[in-house]
PDB file of C-alpha atoms in Angstrom:
ATOM      1  CA  MET A1238     112.056 110.005  93.500  1.00 43.00           C
ATOM      2  CA  GLY A1239     114.841 112.375  92.749  1.00 46.00           C
ATOM      3  CA  HIS A1240     117.289 111.419  89.954  1.00 44.00           C
ATOM      4  CA  VAL A1241     116.052 111.336  86.363  1.00 45.00           C
ATOM      5  CA  GLN A1242     118.275 110.922  83.329  1.00 44.00           C
ATOM      6  CA  PRO A1243     116.257 111.982  80.314  1.00 42.00           C
ATOM      7  CA  ARG A1244     116.930 110.132  77.144  1.00 42.00           C
ATOM      8  CA  TYR A1245     116.017 110.816  73.624  1.00 41.00           C
ATOM      9  CA  PRO A1246     112.580 109.598  72.500  1.00 47.00           C
ATOM     10  CA  SER A1247     112.150 106.004  71.411  1.00 51.00           C
ATOM     11  CA  PHE A1248     109.707 104.698  68.881  1.00 48.00           C
ATOM     12  CA  LEU A1249     108.691 101.159  69.765  1.00 50.00           C
ATOM     13  CA  GLN A1250     106.593  98.667  67.927  1.00 47.00           C
ATOM     14  CA  ASP A1251     103.004  97.795  68.951  1.00 50.00           C
ATOM     15  CA  ASP A1252     100.781  94.806  68.391  1.00 50.00           C
ATOM     16  CA  ALA A1253     100.740  95.662  64.602  1.00 53.00           C
ATOM     17  CA  GLY A1254     104.481  95.321  64.398  1.00 56.00           C
ATOM     18  CA  VAL A1255     107.078  97.853  63.516  1.00 58.00           C
ATOM     19  CA  ARG A1256     105.633 100.699  61.343  1.00 58.00           C
ATOM     20  CA  ARG A1257     107.017 101.063  57.860  1.00 61.00           C
ATOM     21  CA  GLN A1258     106.606 104.883  58.117  1.00 59.00           C
ATOM     22  CA  HIS A1259     106.228 107.141  61.110  1.00 56.00           C
ATOM     23  CA  ILE A1260     104.020 109.513  59.163  1.00 57.00           C
ATOM     24  CA  HIS A1261     101.188 107.000  59.153  1.00 54.00           C
ATOM     25  CA  PRO A1262     100.681 106.219  62.847  1.00 56.00           C
ATOM     26  CA  ARG A1263      98.061 103.743  63.748  1.00 57.00           C
ATOM     27  CA  GLN A1264      95.355 105.378  65.971  1.00 55.00           C
ATOM     28  CA  ARG A1265      92.710 103.466  67.787  1.00 60.00           C
ATOM     29  CA  GLU A1266      89.608 104.995  69.428  1.00 68.00           C
ATOM     30  CA  GLY A1267      90.576 107.341  72.202  1.00 72.00           C
ATOM     31  CA  GLU A1268      93.297 109.890  72.872  1.00 78.00           C
ATOM     32  CA  TRP A1269      96.999 109.880  72.296  1.00 81.00           C
ATOM     33  CA  HIS A1270      99.320 109.741  75.308  1.00 85.00           C
ATOM     34  CA  PHE A1271     102.884 110.745  75.704  1.00 88.00           C
ATOM     35  CA  VAL A1272     105.064 108.338  77.818  1.00 90.00           C
ATOM     36  CA  LYS A1273     108.386 109.126  79.524  1.00 91.00           C
ATOM     37  CA  ILE A1274     110.315 106.038  80.639  1.00 91.00           C
ATOM     38  CA  HIS A1275     112.416 105.953  83.927  1.00 92.00           C
ATOM     39  CA  PHE A1276     115.040 103.553  85.140  1.00 92.00           C
ATOM     40  CA  THR A1277     115.773 104.680  88.772  1.00 92.00           C
ATOM     41  CA  PRO A1278     118.786 103.039  90.464  1.00 93.00           C
ATOM     42  CA  THR A1279     117.907 101.456  93.780  1.00 93.00           C
ATOM     43  CA  LEU A1280     121.503 101.810  95.018  1.00 87.00           C
ATOM     44  CA  GLY A1281     121.362 105.565  94.522  1.00 85.00           C
ATOM     45  CA  VAL A1282     123.470 107.811  92.440  1.00 85.00           C
ATOM     46  CA  HIS A1283     127.132 108.384  93.178  1.00 86.00           C
ATOM     47  CA  SER A1284     129.082 110.502  90.896  1.00 90.00           C
ATOM     48  CA  PHE A1285     132.703 111.635  90.341  1.00 90.00           C
ATOM     49  CA  VAL A1286     133.595 115.279  90.461  1.00 93.00           C
ATOM     50  CA  TRP A1287     135.080 116.551  87.192  1.00 92.00           C
ATOM     51  CA  ASP A1288     138.784 116.167  88.298  1.00 93.00           C
ATOM     52  CA  GLU A1289     138.174 112.598  89.529  1.00 92.00           C
ATOM     53  CA  ALA A1290     136.355 111.760  86.283  1.00 90.00           C
ATOM     54  CA  LEU A1291     139.244 112.980  84.239  1.00 91.00           C
ATOM     55  CA  LYS A1292     141.779 111.118  86.302  1.00 92.00           C
ATOM     56  CA  MET A1293     139.796 107.849  86.142  1.00 90.00           C
ATOM     57  CA  ALA A1294     139.240 108.024  82.538  1.00 88.00           C
ATOM     58  CA  GLY A1295     142.945 108.458  81.984  1.00 91.00           C
ATOM     59  CA  GLN A1296     144.010 105.594  84.328  1.00 92.00           C
ATOM     60  CA  ASP A1297     141.285 103.038  83.423  1.00 91.00           C
ATOM     61  CA  PRO A1298     138.877 103.841  80.560  1.00 90.00           C
ATOM     62  CA  ASP A1299     137.005 100.516  81.311  1.00 91.00           C
ATOM     63  CA  PHE A1300     136.390 101.413  84.931  1.00 90.00           C
ATOM     64  CA  HIS A1301     132.620 101.359  84.808  1.00 90.00           C
ATOM     65  CA  ARG A1302     132.533  98.011  82.930  1.00 90.00           C
ATOM     66  CA  LYS A1303     134.998  96.381  85.308  1.00 91.00           C
ATOM     67  CA  ASP A1304     133.287  97.804  88.424  1.00 92.00           C
ATOM     68  CA  LEU A1305     130.001  96.420  87.269  1.00 92.00           C
ATOM     69  CA  TYR A1306     131.393  92.939  86.445  1.00 92.00           C
ATOM     70  CA  LYS A1307     133.117  92.827  89.852  1.00 94.00           C
ATOM     71  CA  ALA A1308     129.917  93.844  91.791  1.00 94.00           C
ATOM     72  CA  ILE A1309     127.861  91.144  89.953  1.00 95.00           C
ATOM     73  CA  SER A1310     130.657  88.598  90.687  1.00 95.00           C
ATOM     74  CA  MET A1311     130.399  89.397  94.364  1.00 96.00           C
ATOM     75  CA  SER A1312     126.549  89.000  94.217  1.00 96.00           C
ATOM     76  CA  VAL A1313     126.029  92.839  94.638  1.00 94.00           C
ATOM     77  CA  PHE A1314     123.376  92.874  92.005  1.00 95.00           C
ATOM     78  CA  PRO A1315     122.476  96.345  90.702  1.00 94.00           C
ATOM     79  CA  THR A1316     118.808  96.932  90.328  1.00 95.00           C
ATOM     80  CA  TRP A1317     116.730  99.771  88.746  1.00 94.00           C
ATOM     81  CA  LYS A1318     113.023 100.463  89.328  1.00 95.00           C
ATOM     82  CA  PHE A1319     111.249 100.764  85.957  1.00 95.00           C
ATOM     83  CA  GLY A1320     108.447 103.386  85.864  1.00 94.00           C
ATOM     84  CA  ILE A1321     106.577 105.445  83.400  1.00 94.00           C
ATOM     85  CA  GLN A1322     104.867 108.912  83.376  1.00 94.00           C
ATOM     86  CA  THR A1323     101.972 109.249  81.030  1.00 93.00           C
ATOM     87  CA  MET A1324     100.501 112.473  79.842  1.00 92.00           C
ATOM     88  CA  LYS A1325      97.473 113.000  77.594  1.00 90.00           C
ATOM     89  CA  GLU A1326      98.429 114.829  74.382  1.00 88.00           C
ATOM     90  CA  SER A1327      95.822 117.536  75.070  1.00 89.00           C
ATOM     91  CA  LEU A1328      97.751 118.402  78.297  1.00 90.00           C
ATOM     92  CA  ALA A1329     101.075 119.136  76.449  1.00 88.00           C
ATOM     93  CA  ASP A1330     100.223 122.741  75.800  1.00 90.00           C
ATOM     94  CA  ASP A1331      99.605 123.370  79.588  1.00 92.00           C
ATOM     95  CA  PHE A1332     103.416 123.373  80.164  1.00 91.00           C
ATOM     96  CA  ASP A1333     105.948 126.209  79.521  1.00 92.00           C
ATOM     97  CA  PHE A1334     108.253 123.599  77.862  1.00 91.00           C
ATOM     98  CA  ASP A1335     107.927 121.047  75.087  1.00 90.00           C
ATOM     99  CA  PRO A1336     107.240 117.728  76.748  1.00 90.00           C
ATOM    100  CA  LEU A1337     108.887 115.938  73.823  1.00 87.00           C
ATOM    101  CA  ASP A1338     112.149 117.697  74.616  1.00 88.00           C
ATOM    102  CA  ALA A1339     114.164 114.863  76.152  1.00 85.00           C
ATOM    103  CA  THR A1340     116.206 117.290  78.182  1.00 88.00           C
ATOM    104  CA  LYS A1341     113.219 118.456  80.102  1.00 90.00           C
ATOM    105  CA  VAL A1342     111.922 116.743  83.274  1.00 92.00           C
ATOM    106  CA  TRP A1343     108.222 116.308  83.687  1.00 94.00           C
ATOM    107  CA  PRO A1344     107.036 117.636  87.084  1.00 94.00           C
ATOM    108  CA  GLU A1345     106.320 114.494  89.268  1.00 94.00           C
ATOM    109  CA  LYS A1346     103.798 116.483  91.481  1.00 94.00           C
ATOM    110  CA  LEU A1347     101.607 116.874  88.282  1.00 93.00           C
ATOM    111  CA  ILE A1348     102.598 113.667  86.497  1.00 95.00           C
ATOM    112  CA  PRO A1349     103.678 111.019  89.009  1.00 96.00           C
ATOM    113  CA  ILE A1350     106.039 108.198  88.001  1.00 96.00           C
ATOM    114  CA  ARG A1351     104.200 104.800  88.169  1.00 96.00           C
ATOM    115  CA  TYR A1352     106.717 102.123  88.963  1.00 96.00           C
ATOM    116  CA  THR A1353     105.749  98.725  87.583  1.00 94.00           C
ATOM    117  CA  ALA A1354     108.776  96.567  87.433  1.00 95.00           C
ATOM    118  CA  GLU A1355     112.361  96.111  88.363  1.00 96.00           C
ATOM    119  CA  LEU A1356     115.380  95.355  86.272  1.00 95.00           C
ATOM    120  CA  GLU A1357     118.197  93.330  87.926  1.00 95.00           C
ATOM    121  CA  LEU A1358     121.603  92.437  86.514  1.00 94.00           C
ATOM    122  CA  ASN A1359     122.219  89.290  88.302  1.00 95.00           C
ATOM    123  CA  ARG A1360     124.921  87.461  86.200  1.00 94.00           C
ATOM    124  CA  ASN A1361     127.775  88.192  84.012  1.00 93.00           C
ATOM    125  CA  VAL A1362     128.143  87.219  80.442  1.00 88.00           C
ATOM    126  CA  GLU A1363     130.356  84.060  79.827  1.00 87.00           C
ATOM    127  CA  TYR A1364     131.800  85.239  76.537  1.00 79.00           C
ATOM    128  CA  PHE A1365     132.043  88.834  75.401  1.00 66.00           C
ATOM    129  CA  THR A1366     133.898  90.146  72.402  1.00 56.00           C
TER     130      THR A1366
END
């Protein structure tokens, strides 16, 4: 599906709550899996070239926030598909890169993204400080 913006790894809570220490992970029967989370924009990716970005940042540093607010006000609701890639821990050594390196993209041909939900921003906040 094209565009992937890697992020740094997140440690989320499970049904046992937030762990007190990450050095004592809770392991159930079975094998560990690595998970990479994707939010893929349904409207596509549109970017500034460097000179345009510098000019816009100088003219209006709040451009992106205002653009998003205006779009939502006009009922042009931005949406993202939510998907995950899962990899068994035992497969991590099969790659010539570290799968936990957030700057690396996992090959979709070998580890397909499974889209499971959609995120839609469909209203603006009424009070924002």
